[in-house]
C-alpha cells in the first residue's frame, strides 16, 4: 500500500492543485476568441527540402513557416496546391501509409487551406483533408500512450506496495483532475487515458466539418462540431428555436483535436465507448474504431443514423488500415509500445 505523504509534500500538492484551478478559472473567464489570427504550421522536414537561406530551424528539429502569410523566402501552405506539393515532396501518400511502407511525416498544420472548398477534384480534397488531420491525431495518441505507460507502471508499483515519489504523486493528481476522476482511482484513470483509433477520428472530423469545407472549419478550426454554451463560438444556421448552443471555435486545428480526445475520454455520454475500449484491451484485441462506434450514439442528435454514416465513411475510404499508422521518428524517439 502507499504510505501517507509528508506535510511538505501535501503542501506541494495543494499548491499545484491551486495553480490548476486558477488556470481553469482563467480559461473560463477569458475563453479562446471565436476568430483566429494568422495561424502557423510546424513542420519537421528532412534535410535538404528547404534551402539553408529559407531554413527557420530553432534547434528543435522543427521548421516553422507561416501558413497564412509567408515571410520572404518561406514555404507557404495557404493554398491546396501548395499543401499538395509539400506532401508530395515529403513522399506523404496515404496508400503507402496503409501498407506500412511509409511513416507519417510530422507535419502539423494550424489550419486547413481556405480554398479547400473550391477544389473540384473530390478525391484530392479528401486526401488533403485526411493527410492534414492524421498527423495531429497520431501526435495526440503518442502523448496519451506516454501517459498511459507511466500510469501503468505506477499502478503496478502500487500493487507491489511500493511508494511513489513526490513527483509521481503530483503527476497523478494532475492527471486525476484533467480526466475528472477521484484521486488514487488508477483503474478508472486507466480507462480514460487511452487512444482514439485514427479511423474513427478521421471519419468523424470529415463528417462534422464537411471534409474541412464548413464555415466552422474554415473560420474556427472546428473539425469535430463540438458545442459550447458561452458566447464564444458560431451559431449554427439550422439551430432549433429555443436552443442556446454554439459550435466551439479554436485557435488552431491541434486545439480542436485535443478537445475531441478530452470529450470522448471524460464526458459521461461516452462511458459505454470507454467500457468497450477497455474490454478490447482486456481481450488483447486491437482498439478498432468500427467496434467502438456503438458507444458514440449520443455524439449526434441523429443517433443511429449518425453511426451508420461514420461506419460508411470508414469503410468507403479504407480508414481502418490507418489505425496502425505511426509518425516518423522524432529527435526524442518514437512512441512507446503498449
PDB file of N, CA, C and O in Angstrom, residues 70 140 180 217 281 290 316:
ATOM      1  N   UNK A  70       3.261  34.062 -45.920  1.00  0.00           N
ATOM      2  CA  UNK A  70       4.627  33.552 -45.896  1.00  0.00           C
ATOM      3  C   UNK A  70       5.615  34.714 -45.871  1.00  0.00           C
ATOM      4  O   UNK A  70       5.488  35.672 -46.627  1.00  0.00           O
ATOM      5  N   UNK A 140      -1.367  13.268 -30.902  1.00  0.00           N
ATOM      6  CA  UNK A 140      -2.134  13.245 -29.651  1.00  0.00           C
ATOM      7  C   UNK A 140      -2.119  11.856 -29.047  1.00  0.00           C
ATOM      8  O   UNK A 140      -1.967  11.685 -27.830  1.00  0.00           O
ATOM      9  N   UNK A 180     -10.950  14.048 -14.721  1.00  0.00           N
ATOM     10  CA  UNK A 180     -12.176  14.049 -13.948  1.00  0.00           C
ATOM     11  C   UNK A 180     -12.442  12.786 -13.153  1.00  0.00           C
ATOM     12  O   UNK A 180     -13.573  12.296 -13.124  1.00  0.00           O
ATOM     13  N   UNK A 217     -15.116  24.988 -39.800  1.00  0.00           N
ATOM     14  CA  UNK A 217     -13.745  24.512 -40.006  1.00  0.00           C
ATOM     15  C   UNK A 217     -12.865  25.613 -40.578  1.00  0.00           C
ATOM     16  O   UNK A 217     -11.714  25.791 -40.172  1.00  0.00           O
ATOM     17  N   UNK A 281      -9.119  -3.994 -24.781  1.00  0.00           N
ATOM     18  CA  UNK A 281      -7.791  -4.071 -24.172  1.00  0.00           C
ATOM     19  C   UNK A 281      -7.653  -5.358 -23.349  1.00  0.00           C
ATOM     20  O   UNK A 281      -6.634  -6.043 -23.406  1.00  0.00           O
ATOM     21  N   UNK A 290     -14.373   0.678 -35.654  1.00  0.00           N
ATOM     22  CA  UNK A 290     -15.712   0.203 -36.021  1.00  0.00           C
ATOM     23  C   UNK A 290     -16.378  -0.531 -34.867  1.00  0.00           C
ATOM     24  O   UNK A 290     -17.601  -0.523 -34.743  1.00  0.00           O
ATOM     25  N   UNK A 316     -15.766   3.151 -46.837  1.00  0.00           N
ATOM     26  CA  UNK A 316     -15.587   3.658 -48.197  1.00  0.00           C
ATOM     27  C   UNK A 316     -14.192   4.223 -48.428  1.00  0.00           C
ATOM     28  O   UNK A 316     -13.684   4.198 -49.560  1.00  0.00           O
TER      29      UNK A 316
END
